[in-house]
Amino acid sequence: MSCEFCGRNPHHPQCPNYEFHKVGTCDKCGEELYEEYEIWTDNDGNKFCSEDCAKDYYGIKEIDY
């Protein structure tokens, strides 16, 4: 049976009925990460929801001189 919105089975990724797959959680804040998110990673395989979480995880601070 095809979808009433996208006319496909399985759903098209832009369909409101499409279910994105969870790919993990942010190693800093614990936010769930889904395949459509921009995910930041490091060389150790850690995943982060943002550049800020990655910087906080490693204690990196920006300083204006």
Short mmCIF file of C-alpha atoms in Angstrom, two decimals, residues 5-47:
data_model
loop_
_atom_site.label_atom_id
_atom_site.label_comp_id
_atom_site.label_asym_id
_atom_site.label_seq_id
_atom_site.Cartn_x
_atom_site.Cartn_y
_atom_site.Cartn_z
CA PHE A 5 1.33 11.94 0.88
CA CYS A 6 4.33 10.73 -1.13
CA GLY A 7 2.71 7.85 -3.03
CA ARG A 8 5.60 5.52 -2.18
CA ASN A 9 6.29 2.51 -0.03
CA PRO A 10 8.67 2.88 1.75
CA HIS A 11 8.22 6.61 2.32
CA HIS A 12 10.31 9.24 0.57
CA PRO A 13 12.70 11.02 3.04
CA GLN A 14 10.81 14.31 2.54
CA CYS A 15 7.44 12.71 3.35
CA PRO A 16 5.89 13.72 6.71
CA ASN A 17 5.41 10.00 7.45
CA TYR A 18 9.09 9.13 6.94
CA GLU A 19 10.77 7.91 10.12
CA PHE A 20 14.42 8.86 10.45
CA HIS A 21 16.71 6.31 12.02
CA LYS A 22 18.56 7.06 15.22
CA VAL A 23 22.32 6.76 14.74
CA GLY A 24 23.43 7.39 18.31
CA THR A 25 23.59 10.03 21.01
CA CYS A 26 25.85 13.02 21.55
CA ASP A 27 28.79 11.98 23.72
CA LYS A 28 28.71 15.37 25.50
CA CYS A 29 25.05 16.25 26.14
CA GLY A 30 23.23 12.98 25.36
CA GLU A 31 20.96 14.41 22.64
CA GLU A 32 19.68 11.75 20.27
CA LEU A 33 21.26 11.90 16.81
CA TYR A 34 19.31 10.99 13.68
CA GLU A 35 20.51 10.33 10.15
CA GLU A 36 19.29 13.70 8.83
CA TYR A 37 21.29 15.71 11.43
CA GLU A 38 24.69 17.19 10.86
CA ILE A 39 26.89 15.06 13.13
CA TRP A 40 30.33 16.05 14.33
CA THR A 41 32.83 13.23 14.96
CA ASP A 42 36.39 12.94 16.19
CA ASN A 43 39.16 10.49 15.34
CA ASP A 44 38.15 8.27 18.30
CA GLY A 45 34.63 7.70 16.92
CA ASN A 46 32.83 9.99 19.38
CA LYS A 47 29.73 11.68 17.97
#
